PDB file of C-alpha atoms and ligand atoms in Angstrom:
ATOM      1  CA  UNK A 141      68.703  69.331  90.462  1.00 55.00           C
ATOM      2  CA  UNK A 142      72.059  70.082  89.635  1.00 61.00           C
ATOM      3  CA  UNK A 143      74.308  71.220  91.979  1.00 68.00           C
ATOM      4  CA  UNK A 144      76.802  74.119  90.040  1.00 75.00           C
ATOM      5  CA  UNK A 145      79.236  74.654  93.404  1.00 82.00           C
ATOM      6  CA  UNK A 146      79.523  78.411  92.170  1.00 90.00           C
ATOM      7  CA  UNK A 147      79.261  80.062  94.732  1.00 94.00           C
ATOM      8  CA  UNK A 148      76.249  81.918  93.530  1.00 96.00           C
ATOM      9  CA  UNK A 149      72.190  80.900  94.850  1.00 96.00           C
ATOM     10  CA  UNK A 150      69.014  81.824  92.445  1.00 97.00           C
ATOM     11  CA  UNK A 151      66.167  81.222  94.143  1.00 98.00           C
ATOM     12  CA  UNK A 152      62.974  81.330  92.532  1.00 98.00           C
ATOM     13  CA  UNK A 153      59.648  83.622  93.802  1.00 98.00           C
ATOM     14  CA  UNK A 154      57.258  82.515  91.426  1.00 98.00           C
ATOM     15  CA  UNK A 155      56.341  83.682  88.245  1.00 98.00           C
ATOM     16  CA  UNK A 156      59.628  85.888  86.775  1.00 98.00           C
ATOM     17  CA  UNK A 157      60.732  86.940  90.219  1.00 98.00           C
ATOM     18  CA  UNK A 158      63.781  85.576  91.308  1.00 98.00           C
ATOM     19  CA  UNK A 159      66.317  86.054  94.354  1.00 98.00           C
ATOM     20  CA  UNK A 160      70.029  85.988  93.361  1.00 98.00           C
ATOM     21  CA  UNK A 161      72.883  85.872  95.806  1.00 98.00           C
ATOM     22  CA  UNK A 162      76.471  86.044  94.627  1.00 98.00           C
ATOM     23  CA  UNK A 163      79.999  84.600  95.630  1.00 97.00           C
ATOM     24  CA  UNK A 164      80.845  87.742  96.586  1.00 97.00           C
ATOM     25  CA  UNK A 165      77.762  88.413  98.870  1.00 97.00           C
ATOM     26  CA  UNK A 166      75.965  90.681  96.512  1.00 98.00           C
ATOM     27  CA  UNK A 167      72.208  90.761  96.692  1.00 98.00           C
ATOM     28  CA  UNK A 168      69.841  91.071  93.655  1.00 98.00           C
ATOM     29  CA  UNK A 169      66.405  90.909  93.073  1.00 98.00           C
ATOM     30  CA  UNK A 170      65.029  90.569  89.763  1.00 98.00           C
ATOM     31  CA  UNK A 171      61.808  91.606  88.842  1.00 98.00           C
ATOM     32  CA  UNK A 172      60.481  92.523  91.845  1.00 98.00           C
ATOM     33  CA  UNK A 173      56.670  91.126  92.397  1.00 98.00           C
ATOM     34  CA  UNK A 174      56.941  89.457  95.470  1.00 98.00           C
ATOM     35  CA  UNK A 175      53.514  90.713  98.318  1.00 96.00           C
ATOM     36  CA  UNK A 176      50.822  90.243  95.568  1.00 94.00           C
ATOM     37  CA  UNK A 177      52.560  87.035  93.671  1.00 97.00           C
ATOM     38  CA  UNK A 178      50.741  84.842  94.693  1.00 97.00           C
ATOM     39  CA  UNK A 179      53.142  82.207  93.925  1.00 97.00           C
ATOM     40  CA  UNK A 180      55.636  83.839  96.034  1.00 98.00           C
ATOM     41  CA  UNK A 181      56.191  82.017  99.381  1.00 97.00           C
ATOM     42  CA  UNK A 182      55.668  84.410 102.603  1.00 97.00           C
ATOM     43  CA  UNK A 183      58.780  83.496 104.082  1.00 96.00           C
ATOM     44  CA  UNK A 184      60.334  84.642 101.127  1.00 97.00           C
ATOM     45  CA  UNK A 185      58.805  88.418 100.772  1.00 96.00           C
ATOM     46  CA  UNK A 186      61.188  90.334 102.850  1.00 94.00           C
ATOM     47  CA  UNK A 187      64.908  90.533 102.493  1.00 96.00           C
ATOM     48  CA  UNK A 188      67.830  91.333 105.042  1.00 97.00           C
ATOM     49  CA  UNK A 189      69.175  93.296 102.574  1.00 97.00           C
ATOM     50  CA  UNK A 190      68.922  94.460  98.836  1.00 98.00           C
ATOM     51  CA  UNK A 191      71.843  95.576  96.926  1.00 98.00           C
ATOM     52  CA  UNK A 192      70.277  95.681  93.376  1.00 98.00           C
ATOM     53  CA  UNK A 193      67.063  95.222  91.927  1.00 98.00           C
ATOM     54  CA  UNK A 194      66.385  94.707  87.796  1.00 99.00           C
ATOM     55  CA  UNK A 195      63.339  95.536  86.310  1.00 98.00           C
ATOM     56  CA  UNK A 196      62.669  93.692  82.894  1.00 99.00           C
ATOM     57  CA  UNK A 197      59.441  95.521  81.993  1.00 98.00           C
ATOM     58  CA  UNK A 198      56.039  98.024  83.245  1.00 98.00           C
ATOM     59  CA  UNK A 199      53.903  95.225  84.104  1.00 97.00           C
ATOM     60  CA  UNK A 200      52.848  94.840  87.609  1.00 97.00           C
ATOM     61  CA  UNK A 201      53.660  91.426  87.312  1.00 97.00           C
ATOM     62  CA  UNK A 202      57.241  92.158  87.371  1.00 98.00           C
ATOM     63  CA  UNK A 203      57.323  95.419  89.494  1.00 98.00           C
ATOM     64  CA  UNK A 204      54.664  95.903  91.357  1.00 97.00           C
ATOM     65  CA  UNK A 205      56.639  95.774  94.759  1.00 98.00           C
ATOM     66  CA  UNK A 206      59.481  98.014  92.763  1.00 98.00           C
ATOM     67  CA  UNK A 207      58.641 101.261  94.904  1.00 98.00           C
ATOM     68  CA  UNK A 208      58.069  99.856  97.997  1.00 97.00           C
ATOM     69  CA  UNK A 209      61.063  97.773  98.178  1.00 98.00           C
ATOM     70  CA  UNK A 210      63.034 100.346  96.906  1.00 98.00           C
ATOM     71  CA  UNK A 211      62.390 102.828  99.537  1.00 98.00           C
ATOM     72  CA  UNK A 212      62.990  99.819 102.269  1.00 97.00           C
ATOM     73  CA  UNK A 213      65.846  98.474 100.783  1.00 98.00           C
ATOM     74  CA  UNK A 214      67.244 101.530  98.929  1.00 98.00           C
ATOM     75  CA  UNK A 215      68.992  99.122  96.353  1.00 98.00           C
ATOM     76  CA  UNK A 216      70.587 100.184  93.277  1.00 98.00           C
ATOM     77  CA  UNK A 217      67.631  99.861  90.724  1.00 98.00           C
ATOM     78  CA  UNK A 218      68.938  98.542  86.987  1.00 99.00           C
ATOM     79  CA  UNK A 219      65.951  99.281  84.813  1.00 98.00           C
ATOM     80  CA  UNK A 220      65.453 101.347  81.148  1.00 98.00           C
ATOM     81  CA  UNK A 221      65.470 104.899  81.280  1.00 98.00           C
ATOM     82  CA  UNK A 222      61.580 105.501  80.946  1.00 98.00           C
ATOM     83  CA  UNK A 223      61.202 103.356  83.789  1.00 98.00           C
ATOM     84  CA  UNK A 224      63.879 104.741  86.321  1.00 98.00           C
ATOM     85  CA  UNK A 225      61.530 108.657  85.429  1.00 98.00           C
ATOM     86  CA  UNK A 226      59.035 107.372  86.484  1.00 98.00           C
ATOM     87  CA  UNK A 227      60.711 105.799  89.932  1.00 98.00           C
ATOM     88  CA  UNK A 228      62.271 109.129  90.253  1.00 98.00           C
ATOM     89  CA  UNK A 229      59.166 110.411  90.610  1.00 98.00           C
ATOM     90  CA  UNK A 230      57.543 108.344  92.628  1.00 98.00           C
ATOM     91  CA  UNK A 231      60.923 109.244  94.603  1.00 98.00           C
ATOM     92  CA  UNK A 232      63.604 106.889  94.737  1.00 98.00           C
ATOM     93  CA  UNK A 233      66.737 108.104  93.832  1.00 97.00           C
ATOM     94  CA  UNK A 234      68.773 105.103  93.401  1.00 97.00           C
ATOM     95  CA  UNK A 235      67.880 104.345  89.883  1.00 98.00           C
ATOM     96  CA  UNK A 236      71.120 103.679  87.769  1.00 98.00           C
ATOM     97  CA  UNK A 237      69.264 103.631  83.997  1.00 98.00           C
ATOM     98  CA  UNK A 238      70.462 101.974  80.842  1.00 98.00           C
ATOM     99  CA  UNK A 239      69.232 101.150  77.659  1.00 98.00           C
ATOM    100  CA  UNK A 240      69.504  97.695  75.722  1.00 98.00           C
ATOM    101  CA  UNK A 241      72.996  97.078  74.013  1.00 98.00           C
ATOM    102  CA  UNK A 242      74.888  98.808  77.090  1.00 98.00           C
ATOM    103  CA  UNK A 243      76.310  97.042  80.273  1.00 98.00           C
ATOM    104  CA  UNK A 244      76.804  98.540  83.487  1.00 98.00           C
ATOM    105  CA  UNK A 245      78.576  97.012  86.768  1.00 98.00           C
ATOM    106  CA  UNK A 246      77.218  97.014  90.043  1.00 98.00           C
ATOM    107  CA  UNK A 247      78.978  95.867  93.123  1.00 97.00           C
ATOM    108  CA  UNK A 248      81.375  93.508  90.552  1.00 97.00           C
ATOM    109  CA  UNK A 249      78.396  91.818  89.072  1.00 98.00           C
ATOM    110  CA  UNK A 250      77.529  92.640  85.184  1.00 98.00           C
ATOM    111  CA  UNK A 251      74.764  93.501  84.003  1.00 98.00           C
ATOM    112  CA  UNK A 252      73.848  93.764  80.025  1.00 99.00           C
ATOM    113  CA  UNK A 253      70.508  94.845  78.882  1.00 99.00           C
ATOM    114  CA  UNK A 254      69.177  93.060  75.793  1.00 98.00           C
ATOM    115  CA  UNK A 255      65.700  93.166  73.340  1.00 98.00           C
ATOM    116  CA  UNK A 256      63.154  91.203  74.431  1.00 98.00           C
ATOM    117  CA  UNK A 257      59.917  91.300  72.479  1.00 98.00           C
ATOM    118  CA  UNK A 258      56.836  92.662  74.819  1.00 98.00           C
ATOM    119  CA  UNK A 259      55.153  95.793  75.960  1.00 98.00           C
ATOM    120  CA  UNK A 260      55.790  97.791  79.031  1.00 98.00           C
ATOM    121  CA  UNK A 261      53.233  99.971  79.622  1.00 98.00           C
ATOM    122  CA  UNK A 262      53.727 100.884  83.705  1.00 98.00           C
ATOM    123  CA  UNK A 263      50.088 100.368  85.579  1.00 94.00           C
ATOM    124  CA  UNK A 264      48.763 101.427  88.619  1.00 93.00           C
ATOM    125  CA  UNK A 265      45.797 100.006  89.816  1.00 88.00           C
ATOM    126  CA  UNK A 266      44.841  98.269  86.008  1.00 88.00           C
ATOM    127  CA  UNK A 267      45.340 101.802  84.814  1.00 93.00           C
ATOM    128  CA  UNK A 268      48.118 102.291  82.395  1.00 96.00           C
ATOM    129  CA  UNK A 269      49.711 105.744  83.634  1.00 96.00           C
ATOM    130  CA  UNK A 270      52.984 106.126  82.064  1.00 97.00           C
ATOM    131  CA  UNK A 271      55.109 104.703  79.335  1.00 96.00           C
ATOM    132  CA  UNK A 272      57.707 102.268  80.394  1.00 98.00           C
ATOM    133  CA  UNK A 273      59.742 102.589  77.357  1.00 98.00           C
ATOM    134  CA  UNK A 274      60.359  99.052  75.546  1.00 98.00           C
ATOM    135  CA  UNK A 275      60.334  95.763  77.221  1.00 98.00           C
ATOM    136  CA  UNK A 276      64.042  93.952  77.730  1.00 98.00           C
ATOM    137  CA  UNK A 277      65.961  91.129  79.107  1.00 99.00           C
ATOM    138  CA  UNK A 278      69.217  90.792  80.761  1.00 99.00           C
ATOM    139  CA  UNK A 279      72.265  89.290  80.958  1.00 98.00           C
ATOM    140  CA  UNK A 280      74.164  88.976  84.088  1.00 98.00           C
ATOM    141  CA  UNK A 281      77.371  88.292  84.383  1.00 98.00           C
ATOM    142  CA  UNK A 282      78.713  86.738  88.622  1.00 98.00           C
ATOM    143  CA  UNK A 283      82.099  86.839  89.831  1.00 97.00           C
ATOM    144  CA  UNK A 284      83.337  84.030  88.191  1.00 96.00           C
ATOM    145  CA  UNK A 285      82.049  84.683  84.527  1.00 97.00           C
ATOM    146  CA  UNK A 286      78.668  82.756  84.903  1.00 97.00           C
ATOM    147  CA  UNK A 287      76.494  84.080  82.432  1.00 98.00           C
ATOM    148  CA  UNK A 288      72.610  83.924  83.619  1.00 98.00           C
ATOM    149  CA  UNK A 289      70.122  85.062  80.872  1.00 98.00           C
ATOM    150  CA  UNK A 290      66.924  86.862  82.188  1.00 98.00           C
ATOM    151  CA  UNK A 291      64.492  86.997  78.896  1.00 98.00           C
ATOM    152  CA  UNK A 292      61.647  88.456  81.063  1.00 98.00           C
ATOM    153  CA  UNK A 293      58.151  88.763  78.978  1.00 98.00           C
ATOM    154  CA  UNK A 294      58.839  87.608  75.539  1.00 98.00           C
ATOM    155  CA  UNK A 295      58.414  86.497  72.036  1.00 98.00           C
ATOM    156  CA  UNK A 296      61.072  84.326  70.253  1.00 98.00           C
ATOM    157  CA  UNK A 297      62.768  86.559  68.158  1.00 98.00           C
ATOM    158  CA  UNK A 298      65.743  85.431  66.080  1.00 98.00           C
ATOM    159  CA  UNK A 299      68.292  88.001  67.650  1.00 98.00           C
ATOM    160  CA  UNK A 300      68.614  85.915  70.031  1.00 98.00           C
ATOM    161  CA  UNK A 301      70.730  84.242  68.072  1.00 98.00           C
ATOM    162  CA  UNK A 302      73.466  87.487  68.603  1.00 98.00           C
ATOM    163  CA  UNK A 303      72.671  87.392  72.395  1.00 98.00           C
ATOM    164  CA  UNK A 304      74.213  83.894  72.550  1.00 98.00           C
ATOM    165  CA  UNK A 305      76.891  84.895  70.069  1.00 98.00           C
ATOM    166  CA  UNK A 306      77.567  88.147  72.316  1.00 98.00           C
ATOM    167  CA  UNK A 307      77.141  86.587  76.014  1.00 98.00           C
ATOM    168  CA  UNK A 308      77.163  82.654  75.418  1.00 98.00           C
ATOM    169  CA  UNK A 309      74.809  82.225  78.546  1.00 98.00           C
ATOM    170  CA  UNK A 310      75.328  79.123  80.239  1.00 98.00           C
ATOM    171  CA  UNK A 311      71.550  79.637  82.360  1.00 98.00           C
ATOM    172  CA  UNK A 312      68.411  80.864  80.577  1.00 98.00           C
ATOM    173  CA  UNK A 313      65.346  82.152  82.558  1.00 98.00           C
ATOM    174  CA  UNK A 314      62.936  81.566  79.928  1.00 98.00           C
ATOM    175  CA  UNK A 315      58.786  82.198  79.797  1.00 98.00           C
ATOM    176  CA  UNK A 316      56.993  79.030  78.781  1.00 98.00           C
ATOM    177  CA  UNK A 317      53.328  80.120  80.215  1.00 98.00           C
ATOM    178  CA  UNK A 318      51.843  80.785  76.693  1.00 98.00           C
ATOM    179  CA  UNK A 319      49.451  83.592  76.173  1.00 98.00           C
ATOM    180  CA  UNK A 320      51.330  86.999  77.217  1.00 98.00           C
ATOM    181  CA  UNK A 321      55.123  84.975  76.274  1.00 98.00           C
ATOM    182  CA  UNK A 322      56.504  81.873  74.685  1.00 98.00           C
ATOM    183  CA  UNK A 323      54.925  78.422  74.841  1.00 98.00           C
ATOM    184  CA  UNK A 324      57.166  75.640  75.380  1.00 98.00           C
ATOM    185  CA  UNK A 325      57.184  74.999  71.536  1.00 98.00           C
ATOM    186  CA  UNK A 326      58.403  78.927  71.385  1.00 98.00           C
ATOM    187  CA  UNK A 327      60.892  78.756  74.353  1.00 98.00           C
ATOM    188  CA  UNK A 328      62.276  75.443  72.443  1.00 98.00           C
ATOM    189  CA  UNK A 329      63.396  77.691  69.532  1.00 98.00           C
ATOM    190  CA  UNK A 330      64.818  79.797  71.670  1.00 98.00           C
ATOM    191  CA  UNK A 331      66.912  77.652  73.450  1.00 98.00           C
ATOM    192  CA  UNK A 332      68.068  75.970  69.887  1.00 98.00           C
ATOM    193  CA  UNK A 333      69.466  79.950  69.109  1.00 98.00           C
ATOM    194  CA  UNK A 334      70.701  80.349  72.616  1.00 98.00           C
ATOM    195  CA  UNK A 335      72.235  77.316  73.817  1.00 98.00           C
ATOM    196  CA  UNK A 336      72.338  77.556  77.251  1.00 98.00           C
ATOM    197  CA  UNK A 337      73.309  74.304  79.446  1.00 97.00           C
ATOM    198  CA  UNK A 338      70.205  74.837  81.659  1.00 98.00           C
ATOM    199  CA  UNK A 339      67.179  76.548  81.259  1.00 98.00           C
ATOM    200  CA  UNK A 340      65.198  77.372  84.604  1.00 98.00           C
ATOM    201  CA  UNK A 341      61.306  77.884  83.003  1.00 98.00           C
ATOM    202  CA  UNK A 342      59.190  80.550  84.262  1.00 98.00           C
ATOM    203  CA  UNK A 343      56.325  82.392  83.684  1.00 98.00           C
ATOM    204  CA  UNK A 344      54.021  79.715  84.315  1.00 98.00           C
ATOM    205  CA  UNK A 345      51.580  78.041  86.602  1.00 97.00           C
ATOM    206  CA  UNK A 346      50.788  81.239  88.024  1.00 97.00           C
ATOM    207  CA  UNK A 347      47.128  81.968  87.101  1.00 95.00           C
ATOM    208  CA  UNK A 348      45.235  79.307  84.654  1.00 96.00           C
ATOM    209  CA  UNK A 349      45.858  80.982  82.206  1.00 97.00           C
ATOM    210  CA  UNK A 350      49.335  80.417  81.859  1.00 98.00           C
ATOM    211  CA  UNK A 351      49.245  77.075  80.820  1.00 98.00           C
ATOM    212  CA  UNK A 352      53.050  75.905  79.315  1.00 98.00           C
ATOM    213  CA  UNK A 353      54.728  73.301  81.592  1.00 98.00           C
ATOM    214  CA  UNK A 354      58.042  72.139  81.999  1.00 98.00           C
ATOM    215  CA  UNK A 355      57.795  68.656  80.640  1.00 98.00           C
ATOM    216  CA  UNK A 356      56.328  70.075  77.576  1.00 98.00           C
ATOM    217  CA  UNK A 357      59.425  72.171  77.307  1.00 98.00           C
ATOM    218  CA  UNK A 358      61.456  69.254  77.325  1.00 98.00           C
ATOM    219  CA  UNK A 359      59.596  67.086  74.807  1.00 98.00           C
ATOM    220  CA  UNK A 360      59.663  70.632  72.383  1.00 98.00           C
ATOM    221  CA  UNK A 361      63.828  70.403  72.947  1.00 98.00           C
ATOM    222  CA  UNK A 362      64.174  67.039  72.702  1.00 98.00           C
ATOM    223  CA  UNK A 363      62.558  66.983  69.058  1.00 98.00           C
ATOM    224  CA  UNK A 364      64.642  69.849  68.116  1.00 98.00           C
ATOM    225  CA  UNK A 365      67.763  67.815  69.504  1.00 97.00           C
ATOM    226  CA  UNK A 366      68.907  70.975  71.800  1.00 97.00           C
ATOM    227  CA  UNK A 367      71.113  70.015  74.426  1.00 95.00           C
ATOM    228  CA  UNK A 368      70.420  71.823  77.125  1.00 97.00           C
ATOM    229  CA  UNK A 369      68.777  70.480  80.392  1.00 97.00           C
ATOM    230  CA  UNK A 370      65.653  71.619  81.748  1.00 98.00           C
ATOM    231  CA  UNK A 371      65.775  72.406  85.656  1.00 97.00           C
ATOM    232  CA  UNK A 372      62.160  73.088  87.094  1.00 98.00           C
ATOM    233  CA  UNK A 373      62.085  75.002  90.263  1.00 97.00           C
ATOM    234  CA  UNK A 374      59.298  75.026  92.735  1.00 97.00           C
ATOM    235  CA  UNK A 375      58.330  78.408  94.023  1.00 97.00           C
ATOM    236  CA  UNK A 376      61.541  78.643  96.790  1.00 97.00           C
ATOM    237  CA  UNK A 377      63.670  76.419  95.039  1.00 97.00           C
ATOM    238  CA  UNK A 378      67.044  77.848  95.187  1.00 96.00           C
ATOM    239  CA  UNK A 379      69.680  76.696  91.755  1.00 94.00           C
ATOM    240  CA  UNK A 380      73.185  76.821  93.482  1.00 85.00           C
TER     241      UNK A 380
HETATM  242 NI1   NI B  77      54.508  91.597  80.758  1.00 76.71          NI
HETATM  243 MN1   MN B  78      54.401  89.127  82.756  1.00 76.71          MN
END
């Protein structure tokens, strides 16, 4: 595990969920799926605060818990604009939408929405019930000019190639599950266009289904001579 001395903690919740803590005290949850993941640990499904919360996509895999953590927590919510309607609706009022190509800052952290390749059709109870625009990713950008790389649910697609020319992210959150996102054969492409120096897998392990692992991941980069390191969290593993 590699030990960055940033300042900065990303903790992992299990599936694409993750808890990020800044230098500068800001918190931010991203993706928020949290009381039904069941990957998530308990002590980790309730927050002293949240500052921000990013939503990548519609699925309830990754926002589920969006309205009822956003009326408890009342953070700002970073999300596409089809998705912070229908949160307005559902009444929150703290939505700050953007759309992918724009950046916005919140509480001195950076945040840069880019394509990811996906659906994000919003469900309620396995019903589809309102268009969540188009699946993205992000890029966010700490304090000190860390660059972490949130894919979310995706495809390798070769613009990725102008996120790493445009952001040069140092950490990648990448899917390697298989089935609804990359494999680890897919995720290794990805990483040869991104060229991060870690990538933190994700999107994995969490039903059978999702069958990628990390040591696969690493035997795909390895062949492909990419020189970034693979660092596989356990559900409440913190990166730091
Ligand atoms: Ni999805
Ligand atoms: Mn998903």
């Amino acid at each position: 595990m590699p030990k960055l001395d940033r300042g900065f903690k990303l903790t992992w919740l299990g599936h694409n969920s993750f808890w990020l803590t800044t230098r500068d005290g800001c918190s931010v949850l991203l993706d928020p799926w949290v009381e039904s993941n069941p990957a998530c640990p308990k002590e980790l499904q309730s927050f002293e605060r949240i500052d921000v919360m990013t939503i990548t996509h519609g699925h309830a895999d990754h926002m589920a818990d969006a309205v009822n953590l956003g009326k408890r927590y009342r953070p700002t919510i970073v999300c596409n604009y089809e998705i912070h309607c229908y949160l307005q609706r559902k009444g929150l009022a703290t939505t700050a939408p953007m759309n992918k190509g724009g950046s916005q800052t919140v509480q001195g952290v950076k945040f840069s929405m880019v394509h990811a390749l996906h659906t994000s059709g919003i469900e309620e109870g396995g019903q589809i019930v309102a268009c969540g625009g188009e699946a993205c990713g992000f890029v966010i950008t700490l304090e000190d000019g860390t660059t972490i790389y949130q894919a979310g649910d995706t495809a390798a697609f070769s613009d990725m190639a102008l996120i790493a020319e445009l952001y040069h992210p140092e950490i990648a959150l990448l899917p390697i599950g298989d089935l609804f996102t990359m494999a680890p054969r897919e995720a290794a492409i990805a990483a040869r266009m991104l060229a991060p120096r870690w990538i933190v897998p994700t999107h994995y392990g969490t039903f059978p289904a999702l069958t990628g692992r990390p040591d696969e991941l690493r035997r795909e980069i390895e062949k492909l001579g990419v020189k970034a390191e693979v660092v596989a969290l356990e559900p409440g593993e913190v990166l730091q």
